[in-house]
Short mmCIF file of C-alpha atoms and ligand atoms in Angstrom, two decimals:
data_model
loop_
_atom_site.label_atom_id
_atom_site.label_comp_id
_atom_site.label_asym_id
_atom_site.label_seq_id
_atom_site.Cartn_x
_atom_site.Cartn_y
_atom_site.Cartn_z
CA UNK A 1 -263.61 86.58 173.51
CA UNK A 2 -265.11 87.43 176.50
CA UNK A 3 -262.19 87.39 179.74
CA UNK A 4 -262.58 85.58 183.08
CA UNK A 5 -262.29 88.77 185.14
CA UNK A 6 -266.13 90.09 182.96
CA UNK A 7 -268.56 89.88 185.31
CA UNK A 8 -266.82 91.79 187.66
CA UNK A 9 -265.92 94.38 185.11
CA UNK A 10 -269.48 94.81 184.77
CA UNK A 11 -270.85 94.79 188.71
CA UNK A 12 -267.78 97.51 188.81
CA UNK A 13 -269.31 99.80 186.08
CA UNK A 14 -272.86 99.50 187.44
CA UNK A 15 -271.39 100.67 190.80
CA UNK A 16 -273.25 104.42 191.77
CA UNK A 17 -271.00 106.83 193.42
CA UNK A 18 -273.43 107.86 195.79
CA UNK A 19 -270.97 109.63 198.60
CA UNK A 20 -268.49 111.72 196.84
CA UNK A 21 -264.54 110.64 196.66
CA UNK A 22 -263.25 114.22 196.93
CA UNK A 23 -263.52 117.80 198.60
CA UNK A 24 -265.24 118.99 195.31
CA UNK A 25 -268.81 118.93 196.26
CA UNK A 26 -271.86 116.79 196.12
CA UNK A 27 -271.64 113.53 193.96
CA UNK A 28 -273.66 112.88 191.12
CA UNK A 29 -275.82 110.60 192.71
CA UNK A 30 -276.96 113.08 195.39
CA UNK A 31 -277.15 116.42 193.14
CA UNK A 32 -279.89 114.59 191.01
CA UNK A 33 -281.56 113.60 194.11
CA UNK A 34 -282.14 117.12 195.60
CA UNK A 35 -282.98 118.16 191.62
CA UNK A 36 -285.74 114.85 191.47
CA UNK A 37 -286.63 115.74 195.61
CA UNK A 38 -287.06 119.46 195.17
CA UNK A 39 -290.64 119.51 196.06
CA UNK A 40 -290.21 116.51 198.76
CA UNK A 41 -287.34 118.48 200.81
CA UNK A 42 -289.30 121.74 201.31
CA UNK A 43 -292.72 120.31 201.85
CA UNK A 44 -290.66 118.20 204.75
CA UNK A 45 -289.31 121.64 205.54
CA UNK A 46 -292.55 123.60 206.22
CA UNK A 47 -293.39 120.22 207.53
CA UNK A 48 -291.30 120.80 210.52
CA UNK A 49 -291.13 124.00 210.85
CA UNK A 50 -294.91 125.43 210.17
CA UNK A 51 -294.98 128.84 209.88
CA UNK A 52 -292.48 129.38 212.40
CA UNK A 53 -289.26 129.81 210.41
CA UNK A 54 -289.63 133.23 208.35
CA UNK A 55 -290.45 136.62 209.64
CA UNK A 56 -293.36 138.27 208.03
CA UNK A 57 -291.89 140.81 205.21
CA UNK A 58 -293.13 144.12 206.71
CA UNK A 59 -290.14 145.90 204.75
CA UNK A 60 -292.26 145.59 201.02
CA UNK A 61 -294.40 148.52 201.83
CA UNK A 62 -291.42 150.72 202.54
CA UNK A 63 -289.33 149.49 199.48
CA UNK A 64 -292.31 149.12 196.80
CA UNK A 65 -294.66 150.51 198.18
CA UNK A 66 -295.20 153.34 195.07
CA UNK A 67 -295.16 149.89 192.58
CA UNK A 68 -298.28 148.03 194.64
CA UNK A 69 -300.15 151.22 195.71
CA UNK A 70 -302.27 153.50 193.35
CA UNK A 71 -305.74 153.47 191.32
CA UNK A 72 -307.42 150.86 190.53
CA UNK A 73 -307.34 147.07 192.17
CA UNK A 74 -303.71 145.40 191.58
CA UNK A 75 -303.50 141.80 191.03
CA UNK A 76 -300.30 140.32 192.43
CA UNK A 77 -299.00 136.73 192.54
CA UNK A 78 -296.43 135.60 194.81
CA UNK A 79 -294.40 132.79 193.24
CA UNK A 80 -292.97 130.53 195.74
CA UNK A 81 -295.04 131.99 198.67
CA UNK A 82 -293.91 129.93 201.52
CA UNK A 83 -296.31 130.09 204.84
CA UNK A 84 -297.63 133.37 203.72
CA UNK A 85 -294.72 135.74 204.71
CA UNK A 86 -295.17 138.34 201.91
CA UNK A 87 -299.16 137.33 201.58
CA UNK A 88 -300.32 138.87 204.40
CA UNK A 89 -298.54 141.68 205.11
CA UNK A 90 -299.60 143.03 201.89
CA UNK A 91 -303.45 141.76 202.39
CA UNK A 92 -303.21 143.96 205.40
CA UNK A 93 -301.24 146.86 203.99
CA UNK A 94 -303.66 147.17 200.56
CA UNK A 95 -307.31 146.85 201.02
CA UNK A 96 -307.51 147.19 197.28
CA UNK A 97 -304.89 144.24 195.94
CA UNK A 98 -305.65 140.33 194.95
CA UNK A 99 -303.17 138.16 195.52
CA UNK A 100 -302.38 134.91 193.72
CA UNK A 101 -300.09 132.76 195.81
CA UNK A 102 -298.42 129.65 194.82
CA UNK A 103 -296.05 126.90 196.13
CA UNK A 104 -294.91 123.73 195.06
CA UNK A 105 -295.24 122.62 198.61
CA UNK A 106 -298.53 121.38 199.34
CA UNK A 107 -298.06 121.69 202.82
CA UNK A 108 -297.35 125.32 202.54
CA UNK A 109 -299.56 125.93 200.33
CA UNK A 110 -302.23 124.81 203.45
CA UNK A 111 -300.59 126.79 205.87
CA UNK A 112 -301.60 129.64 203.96
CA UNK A 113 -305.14 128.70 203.04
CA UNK A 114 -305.61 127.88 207.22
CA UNK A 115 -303.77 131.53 208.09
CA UNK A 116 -306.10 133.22 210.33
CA UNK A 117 -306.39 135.89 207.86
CA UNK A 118 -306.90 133.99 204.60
CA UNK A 119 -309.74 134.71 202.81
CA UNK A 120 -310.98 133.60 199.07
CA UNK A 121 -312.25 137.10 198.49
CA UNK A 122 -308.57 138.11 198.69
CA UNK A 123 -306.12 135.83 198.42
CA UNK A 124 -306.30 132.33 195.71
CA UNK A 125 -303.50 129.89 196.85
CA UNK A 126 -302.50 126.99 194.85
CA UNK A 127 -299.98 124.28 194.46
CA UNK A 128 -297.74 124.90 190.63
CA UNK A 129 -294.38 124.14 190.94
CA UNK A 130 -293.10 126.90 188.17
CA UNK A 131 -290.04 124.49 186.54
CA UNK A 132 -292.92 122.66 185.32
CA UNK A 133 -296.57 123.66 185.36
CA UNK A 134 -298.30 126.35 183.51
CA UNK A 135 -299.08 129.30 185.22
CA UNK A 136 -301.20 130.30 182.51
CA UNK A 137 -303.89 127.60 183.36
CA UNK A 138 -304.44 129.37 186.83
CA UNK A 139 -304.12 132.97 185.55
CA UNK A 140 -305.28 134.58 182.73
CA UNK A 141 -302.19 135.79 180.42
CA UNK A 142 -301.23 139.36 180.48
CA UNK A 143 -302.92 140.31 183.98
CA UNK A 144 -300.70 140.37 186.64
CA UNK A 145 -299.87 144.06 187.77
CA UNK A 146 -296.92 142.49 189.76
CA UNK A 147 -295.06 139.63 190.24
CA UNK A 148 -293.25 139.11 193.74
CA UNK A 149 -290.77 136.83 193.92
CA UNK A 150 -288.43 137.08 197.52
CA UNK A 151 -286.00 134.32 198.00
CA UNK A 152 -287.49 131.99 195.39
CA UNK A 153 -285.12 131.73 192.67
CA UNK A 154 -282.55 130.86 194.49
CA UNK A 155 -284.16 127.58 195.17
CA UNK A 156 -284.37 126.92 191.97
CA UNK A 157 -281.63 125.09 190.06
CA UNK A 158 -279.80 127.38 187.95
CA UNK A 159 -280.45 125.56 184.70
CA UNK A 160 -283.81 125.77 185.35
CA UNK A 161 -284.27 129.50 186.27
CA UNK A 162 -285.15 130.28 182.36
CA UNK A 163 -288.39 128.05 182.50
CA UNK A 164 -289.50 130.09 185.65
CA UNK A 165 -288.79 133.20 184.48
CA UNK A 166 -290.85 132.52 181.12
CA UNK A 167 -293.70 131.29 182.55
CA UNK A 168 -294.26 134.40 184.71
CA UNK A 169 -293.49 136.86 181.77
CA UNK A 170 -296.59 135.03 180.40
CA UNK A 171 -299.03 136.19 182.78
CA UNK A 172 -297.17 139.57 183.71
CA UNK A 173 -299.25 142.76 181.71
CA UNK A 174 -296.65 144.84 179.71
CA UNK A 175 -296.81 147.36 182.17
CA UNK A 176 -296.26 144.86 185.05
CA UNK A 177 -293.55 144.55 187.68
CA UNK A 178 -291.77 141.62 189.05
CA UNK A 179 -290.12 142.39 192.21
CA UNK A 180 -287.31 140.63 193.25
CA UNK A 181 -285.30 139.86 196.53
CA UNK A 182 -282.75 137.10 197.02
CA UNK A 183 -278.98 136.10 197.99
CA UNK A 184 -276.14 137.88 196.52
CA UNK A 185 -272.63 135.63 195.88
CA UNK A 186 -270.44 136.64 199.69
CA UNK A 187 -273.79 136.53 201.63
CA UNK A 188 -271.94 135.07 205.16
CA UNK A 189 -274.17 131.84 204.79
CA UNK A 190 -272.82 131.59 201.19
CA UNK A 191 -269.28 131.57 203.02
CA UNK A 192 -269.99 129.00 205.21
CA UNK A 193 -270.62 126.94 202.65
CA UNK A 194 -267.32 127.01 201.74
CA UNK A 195 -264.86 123.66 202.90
CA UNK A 196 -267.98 121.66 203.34
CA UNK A 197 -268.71 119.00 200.83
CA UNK A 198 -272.49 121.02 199.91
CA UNK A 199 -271.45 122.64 197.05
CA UNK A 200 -273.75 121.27 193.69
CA UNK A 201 -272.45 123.79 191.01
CA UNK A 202 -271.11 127.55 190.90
CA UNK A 203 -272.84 129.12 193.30
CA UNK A 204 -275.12 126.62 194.32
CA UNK A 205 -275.38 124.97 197.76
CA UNK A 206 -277.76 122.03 199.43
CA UNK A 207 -278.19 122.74 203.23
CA UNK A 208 -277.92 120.19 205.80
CA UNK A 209 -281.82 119.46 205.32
CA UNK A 210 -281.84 119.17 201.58
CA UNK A 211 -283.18 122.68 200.35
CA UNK A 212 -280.85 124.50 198.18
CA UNK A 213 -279.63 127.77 197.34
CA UNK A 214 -278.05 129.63 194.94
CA UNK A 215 -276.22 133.07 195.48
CA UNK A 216 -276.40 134.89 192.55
CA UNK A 217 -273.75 137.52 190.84
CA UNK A 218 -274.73 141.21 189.18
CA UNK A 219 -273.75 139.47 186.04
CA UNK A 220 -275.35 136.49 186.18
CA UNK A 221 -278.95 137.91 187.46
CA UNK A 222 -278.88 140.40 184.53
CA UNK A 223 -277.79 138.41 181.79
CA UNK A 224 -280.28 135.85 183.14
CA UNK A 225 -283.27 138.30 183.15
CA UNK A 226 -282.16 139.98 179.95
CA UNK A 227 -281.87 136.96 177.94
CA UNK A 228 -285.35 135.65 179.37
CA UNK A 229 -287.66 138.63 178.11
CA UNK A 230 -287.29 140.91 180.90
CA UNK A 231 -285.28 144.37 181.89
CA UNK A 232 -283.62 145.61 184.54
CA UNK A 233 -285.65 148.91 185.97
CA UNK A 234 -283.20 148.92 189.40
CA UNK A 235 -280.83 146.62 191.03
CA UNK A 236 -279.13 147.54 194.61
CA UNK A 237 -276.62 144.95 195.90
CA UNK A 238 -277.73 145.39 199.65
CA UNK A 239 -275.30 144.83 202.21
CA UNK A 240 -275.90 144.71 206.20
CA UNK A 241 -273.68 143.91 208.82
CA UNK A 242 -275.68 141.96 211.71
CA UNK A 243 -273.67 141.72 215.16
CA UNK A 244 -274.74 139.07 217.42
CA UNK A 245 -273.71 140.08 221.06
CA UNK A 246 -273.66 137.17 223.05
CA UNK A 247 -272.11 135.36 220.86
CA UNK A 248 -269.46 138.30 219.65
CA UNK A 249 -269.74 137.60 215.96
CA UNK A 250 -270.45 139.93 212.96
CA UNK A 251 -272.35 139.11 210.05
CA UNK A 252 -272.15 139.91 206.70
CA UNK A 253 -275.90 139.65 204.72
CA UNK A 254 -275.47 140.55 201.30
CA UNK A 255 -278.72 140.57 198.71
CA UNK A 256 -279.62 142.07 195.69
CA UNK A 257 -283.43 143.79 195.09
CA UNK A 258 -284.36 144.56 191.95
CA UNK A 259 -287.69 145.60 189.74
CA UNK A 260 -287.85 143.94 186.30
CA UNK A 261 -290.21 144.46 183.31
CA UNK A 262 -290.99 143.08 180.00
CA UNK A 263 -288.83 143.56 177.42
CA UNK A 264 -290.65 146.59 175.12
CA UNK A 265 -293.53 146.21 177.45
CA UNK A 266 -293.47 149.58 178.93
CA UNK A 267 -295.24 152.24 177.46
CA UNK A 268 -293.35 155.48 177.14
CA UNK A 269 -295.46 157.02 179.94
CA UNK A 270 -294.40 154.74 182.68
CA UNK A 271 -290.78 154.69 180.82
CA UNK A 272 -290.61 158.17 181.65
CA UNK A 273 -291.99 157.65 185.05
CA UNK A 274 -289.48 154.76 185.74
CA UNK A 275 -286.88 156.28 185.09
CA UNK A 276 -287.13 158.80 188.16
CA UNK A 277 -285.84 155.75 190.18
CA UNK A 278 -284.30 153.81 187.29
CA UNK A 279 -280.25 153.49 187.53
CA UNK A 280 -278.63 152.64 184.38
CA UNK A 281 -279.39 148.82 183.68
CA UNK A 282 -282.87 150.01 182.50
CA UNK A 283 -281.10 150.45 179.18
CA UNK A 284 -280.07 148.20 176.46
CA UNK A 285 -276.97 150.13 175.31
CA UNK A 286 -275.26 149.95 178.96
CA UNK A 287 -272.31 147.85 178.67
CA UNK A 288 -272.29 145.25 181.47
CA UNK A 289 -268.86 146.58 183.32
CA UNK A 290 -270.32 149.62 183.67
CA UNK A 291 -273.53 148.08 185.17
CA UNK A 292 -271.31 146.95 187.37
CA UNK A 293 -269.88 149.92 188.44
CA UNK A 294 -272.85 151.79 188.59
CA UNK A 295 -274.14 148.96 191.31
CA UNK A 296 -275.10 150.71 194.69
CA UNK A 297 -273.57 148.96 197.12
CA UNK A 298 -275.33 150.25 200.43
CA UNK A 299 -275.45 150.01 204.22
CA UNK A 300 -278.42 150.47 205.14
CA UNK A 301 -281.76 149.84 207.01
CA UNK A 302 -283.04 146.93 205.31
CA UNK A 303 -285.05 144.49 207.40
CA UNK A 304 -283.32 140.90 207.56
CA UNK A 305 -284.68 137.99 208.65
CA UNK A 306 -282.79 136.95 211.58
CA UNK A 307 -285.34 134.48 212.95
CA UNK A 308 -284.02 132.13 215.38
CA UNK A 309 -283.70 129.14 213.31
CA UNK A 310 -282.34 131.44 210.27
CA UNK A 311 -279.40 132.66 212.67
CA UNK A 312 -278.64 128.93 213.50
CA UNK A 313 -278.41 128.03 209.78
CA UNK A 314 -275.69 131.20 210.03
CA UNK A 315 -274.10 130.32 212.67
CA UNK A 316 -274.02 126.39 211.88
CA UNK A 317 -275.36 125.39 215.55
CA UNK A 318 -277.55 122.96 215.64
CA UNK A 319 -280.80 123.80 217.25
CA UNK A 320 -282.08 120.88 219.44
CA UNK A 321 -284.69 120.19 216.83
CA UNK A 322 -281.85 118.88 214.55
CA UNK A 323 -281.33 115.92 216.87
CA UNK A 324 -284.06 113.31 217.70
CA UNK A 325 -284.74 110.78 220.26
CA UNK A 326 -284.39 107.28 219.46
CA UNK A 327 -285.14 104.06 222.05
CA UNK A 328 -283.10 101.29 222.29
CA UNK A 329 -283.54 98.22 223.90
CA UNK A 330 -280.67 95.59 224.19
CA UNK A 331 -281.64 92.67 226.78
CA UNK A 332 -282.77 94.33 230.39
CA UNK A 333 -281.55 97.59 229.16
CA UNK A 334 -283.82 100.98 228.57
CA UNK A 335 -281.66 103.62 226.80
CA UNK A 336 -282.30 106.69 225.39
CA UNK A 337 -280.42 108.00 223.01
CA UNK A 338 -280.34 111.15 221.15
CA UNK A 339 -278.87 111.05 217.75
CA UNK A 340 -278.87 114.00 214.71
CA UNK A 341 -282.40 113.88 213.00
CA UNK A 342 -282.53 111.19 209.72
CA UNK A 343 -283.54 114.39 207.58
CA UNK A 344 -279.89 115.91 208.16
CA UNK A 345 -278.12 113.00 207.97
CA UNK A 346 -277.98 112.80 204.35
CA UNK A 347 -275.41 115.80 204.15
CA UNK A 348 -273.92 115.29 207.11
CA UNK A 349 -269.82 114.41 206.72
CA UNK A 350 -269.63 112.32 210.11
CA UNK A 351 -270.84 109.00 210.74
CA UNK A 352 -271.08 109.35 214.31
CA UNK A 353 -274.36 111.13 214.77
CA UNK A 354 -276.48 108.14 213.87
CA UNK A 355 -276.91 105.33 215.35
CA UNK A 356 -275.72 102.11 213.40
CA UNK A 357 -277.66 98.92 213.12
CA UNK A 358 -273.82 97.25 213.88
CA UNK A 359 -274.14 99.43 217.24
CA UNK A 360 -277.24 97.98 218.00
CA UNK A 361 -276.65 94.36 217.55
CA UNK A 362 -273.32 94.57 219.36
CA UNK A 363 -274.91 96.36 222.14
CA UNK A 364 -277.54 93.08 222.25
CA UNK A 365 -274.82 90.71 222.32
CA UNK A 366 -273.10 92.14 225.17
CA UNK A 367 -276.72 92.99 227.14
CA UNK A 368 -277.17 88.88 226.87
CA UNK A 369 -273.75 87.94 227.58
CA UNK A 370 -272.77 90.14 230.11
CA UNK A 371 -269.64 87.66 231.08
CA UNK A 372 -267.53 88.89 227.60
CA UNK A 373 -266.85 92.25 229.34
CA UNK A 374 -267.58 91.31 233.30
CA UNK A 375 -264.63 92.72 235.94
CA UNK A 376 -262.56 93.88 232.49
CA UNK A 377 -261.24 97.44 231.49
CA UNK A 378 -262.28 97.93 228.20
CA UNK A 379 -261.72 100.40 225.70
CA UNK A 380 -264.50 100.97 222.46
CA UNK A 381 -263.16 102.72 219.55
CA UNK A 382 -265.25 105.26 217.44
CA UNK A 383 -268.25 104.74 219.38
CA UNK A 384 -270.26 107.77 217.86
CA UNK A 385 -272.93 109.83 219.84
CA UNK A 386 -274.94 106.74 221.14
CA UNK A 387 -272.29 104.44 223.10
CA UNK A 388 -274.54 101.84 223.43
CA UNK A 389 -272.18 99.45 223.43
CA UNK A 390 -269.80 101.40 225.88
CA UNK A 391 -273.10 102.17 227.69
CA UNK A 392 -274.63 98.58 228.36
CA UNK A 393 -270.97 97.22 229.06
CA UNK A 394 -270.19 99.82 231.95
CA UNK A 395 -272.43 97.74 233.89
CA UNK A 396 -270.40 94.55 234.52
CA UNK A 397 -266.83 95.33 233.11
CA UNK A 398 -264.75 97.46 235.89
CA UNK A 399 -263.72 100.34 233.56
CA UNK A 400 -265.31 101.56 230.26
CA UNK A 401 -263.68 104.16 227.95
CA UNK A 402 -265.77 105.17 224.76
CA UNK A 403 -263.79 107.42 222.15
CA UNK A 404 -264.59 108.78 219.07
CA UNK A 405 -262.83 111.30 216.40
CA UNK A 406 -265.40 113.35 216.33
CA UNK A 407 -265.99 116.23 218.53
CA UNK A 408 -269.44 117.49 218.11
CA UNK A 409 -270.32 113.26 218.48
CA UNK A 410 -268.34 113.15 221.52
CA UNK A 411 -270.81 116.39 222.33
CA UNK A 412 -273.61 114.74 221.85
CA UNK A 413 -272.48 110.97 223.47
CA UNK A 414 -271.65 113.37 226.55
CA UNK A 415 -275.30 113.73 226.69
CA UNK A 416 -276.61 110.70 226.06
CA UNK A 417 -274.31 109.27 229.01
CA UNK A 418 -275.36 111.68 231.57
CA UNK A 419 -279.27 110.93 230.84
CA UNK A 420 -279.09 107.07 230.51
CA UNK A 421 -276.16 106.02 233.90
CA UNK A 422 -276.88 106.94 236.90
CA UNK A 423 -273.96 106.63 239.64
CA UNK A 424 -272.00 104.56 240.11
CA UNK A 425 -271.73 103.28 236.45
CA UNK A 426 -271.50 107.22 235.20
CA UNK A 427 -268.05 107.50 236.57
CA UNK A 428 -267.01 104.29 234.72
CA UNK A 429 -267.90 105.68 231.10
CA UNK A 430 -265.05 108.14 229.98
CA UNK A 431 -264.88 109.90 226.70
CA UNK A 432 -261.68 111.03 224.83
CA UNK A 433 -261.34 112.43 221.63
C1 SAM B 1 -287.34 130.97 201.18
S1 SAM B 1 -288.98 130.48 200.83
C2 SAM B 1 -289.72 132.03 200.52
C3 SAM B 1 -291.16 132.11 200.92
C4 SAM B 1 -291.85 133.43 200.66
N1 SAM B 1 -291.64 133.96 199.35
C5 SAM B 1 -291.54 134.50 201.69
O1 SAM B 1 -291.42 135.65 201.32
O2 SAM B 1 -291.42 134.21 202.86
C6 SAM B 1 -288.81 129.76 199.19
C7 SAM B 1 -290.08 129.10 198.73
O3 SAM B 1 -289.95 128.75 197.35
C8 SAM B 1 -290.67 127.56 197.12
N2 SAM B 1 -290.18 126.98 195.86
C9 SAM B 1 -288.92 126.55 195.60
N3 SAM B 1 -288.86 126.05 194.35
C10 SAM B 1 -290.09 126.17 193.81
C11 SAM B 1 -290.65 125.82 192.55
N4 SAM B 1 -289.93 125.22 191.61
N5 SAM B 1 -291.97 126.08 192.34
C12 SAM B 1 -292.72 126.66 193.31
N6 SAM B 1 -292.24 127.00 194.51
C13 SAM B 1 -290.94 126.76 194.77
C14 SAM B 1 -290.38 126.74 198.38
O4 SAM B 1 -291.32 125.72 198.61
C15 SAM B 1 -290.41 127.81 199.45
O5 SAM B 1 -291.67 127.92 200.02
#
């Protein structure tokens, strides 16, 4: 028989956890969001920031340089190509290469056909997005003298990594090369992951604008490459210590580069030749501890990209592109406020960077009826970054104090106070935390 109390019972267990409960990470409900969204969240990304966000990789020549140069033309494909980064400096570099690029982004798949040095004759860009489409249907099987791939993979979810792996080794030749640059586990932006609630899985991070990234182990990037048709040739765990003056900090980058090849692809001939540079993971009978001892873990010279908005990810200050400028009009009021962009609101643990549509129709009620707070002292609690409310009351009630919790809101509400009163209602508008 069916009890009174049903219905409910069943409204309760269609319910979707969409924020999470606890300190353990994203919920559900958002981690197959970024998964579905992938595509969406980066194309928004080059979106915004153009070509403007990555340095161009001028470190490839010195660090593969003897894999890309030599007889004959080389074709290369650049999985996950971004604005062009790693394109063009090897366009420039190599008179004699081809390079495939590809994105899932359609936007950046543009920026790089619209490059000032794009052209057909040497570079063939297209959208794939390599979880899912064939590379196959845009390159012939067995061709590819190299594969790059620098800071891809770790965009990739981790159960998904084996269907991009195997749909490269398709269209590598047997002699081919995919080179391979991306986060180590202890990078320092891996660490500031840690505490906040953007943790998806081991490892595996969304940042505050809903592109992910994995950090990956010695372990885990072997086994993963072994077990999907390919062997290790060298792996360096890469370690640089960047020191930001003015703002007295020290920063620990950690990534690993490696070189990968078909499994029995090699002939003996460039076997032989490999193994001039070749450490030990080249070899099947290596047991994995002693991979991992035999890891080079160096200081050294490598080139990082510290562009300005990269550092800001690091250092976890927001640029003032992360905030955007929203009008609001209660009756006979003009205000201005500046509130954290909608695209990093999503992941973002405060509700008092955004401005709530509560805020707003409180702030109209006491624009039209200016009497309710008129000659008062009056006090608003968790106002947030706009204080609209605390801002269209501090012109008839004697005294206004706005607080919120929430420091880098108060930060932000500081602003918004100074640029919308002018004397003498600025003095009347007080913030405490
Ligand atoms: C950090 S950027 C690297 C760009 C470029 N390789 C470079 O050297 O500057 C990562 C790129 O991977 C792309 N990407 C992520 N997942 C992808 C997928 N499943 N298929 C194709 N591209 C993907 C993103 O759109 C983004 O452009």
């Amino acid at each position: 028989m069916a009890s009174w109390n049903q219905p409910q019972e069943e409204a309760a267990a269609q319910k979707i956890q969409i924020y999470s409960t606890s300190n353990t990470g994203v919920s559900p409900f958002w981690r197959d969001k970024y998964e579905r969204d992938a595509k969406k969240y980066w194309d928004v990304f080059y979106k915004r920031h153009q070509d403007k966000f990555f340095k161009d990789r001028h470190y490839l020549d010195k660090e593969w340089g003897h894999y890309i140069s030599g007889a004959g033309k080389k074709e290369i494909l650049e999985v996950g190509c971004g604005a062009g980064n790693t394109i063009f400096p090897l366009i420039a570099t190599y008179p004699d290469v081809f390079i495939h690029a590809c994105d899932f982004s359609p936007r950046a798949v543009n920026l790089v056909k619209t490059h000032k040095d794009f052209t057909e004759n040497r570079v063939s860009a297209f959208v794939c997005d390599l979880t899912i489409d064939d590379l196959s249907k845009h390159i012939s099987t067995s061709s590819l003298d190299i594969v790059t791939m620098i800071f891809v993979l770790s965009a990739v979810s981790p159960e998904k990594m084996p269907l991009v792996l195997q749909n490269i080794r398709k269209v590598l030749k047997p002699s081919g090369r995919l080179l391979f640059r991306d986060y180590s586990v202890g990078d320092l932006a891996q660490e500031r992951f840690a505490g906040k609630d953007q943790k998806i899985s081991e490892n595996f991070y969304v940042r505050g604008d809903g592109t992910r990234a994995f950090y990956f182990s010695n372990d885990f990037l072997t086994s993963l490459f072994k077990e999907n048709g390919f062997d290790v040739e060298e792996l360096d765990l890469c370690c640089k210590q960047v020191e930001n003056r003015s703002r007295e900090l020290v920063m620990n980058r950690r990534w690993f580069q490696a070189v990968f090849y078909v499994t029995g692809g090699l002939n003996s001939s460039s076997c032989n030749e490999a193994s001039v540079k070749v450490d030990l993971f080249g070899q099947e009978s290596v047991k994995p501890e002693v991979a991992e001892n035999a890891l080079k873990e160096s200081v050294n010279n490598f080139e990082v990209d510290l562009s300005e908005s990269v550092a800001s990810e690091m250092f976890g200050i927001s640029s003032p592109e992360d905030n955007e400028m929203i009008e609001v009009n209660p009756r006979g009021c003009s205000l201005k406020i500046r509130v954290l962009s909608k695209e990093y609101q999503h992941t973002c643990k405060s509700t008092g960077l955004m401005l709530w549509e509560s805020a707003r129709l409180m702030a109209d009620v006491l624009a039209r009826n200016p009497t309710i707070v008129a000659g008062k002292r009056m006090l608003e609690l968790g106002c947030g970054c706009g204080g609209i409310c605390s801002m269209v009351s501090a012109n008839s009630a004697d005294l206004v104090v706005a607080t919120d919790g929430d420091p880098k809101a108060l930060e932000l509400l500081n602003r918004n106070v100074t640029s919308n009163l002018k004397p003498p209602f600025v003095t009347n508008c007080l913030q405490i935390d």
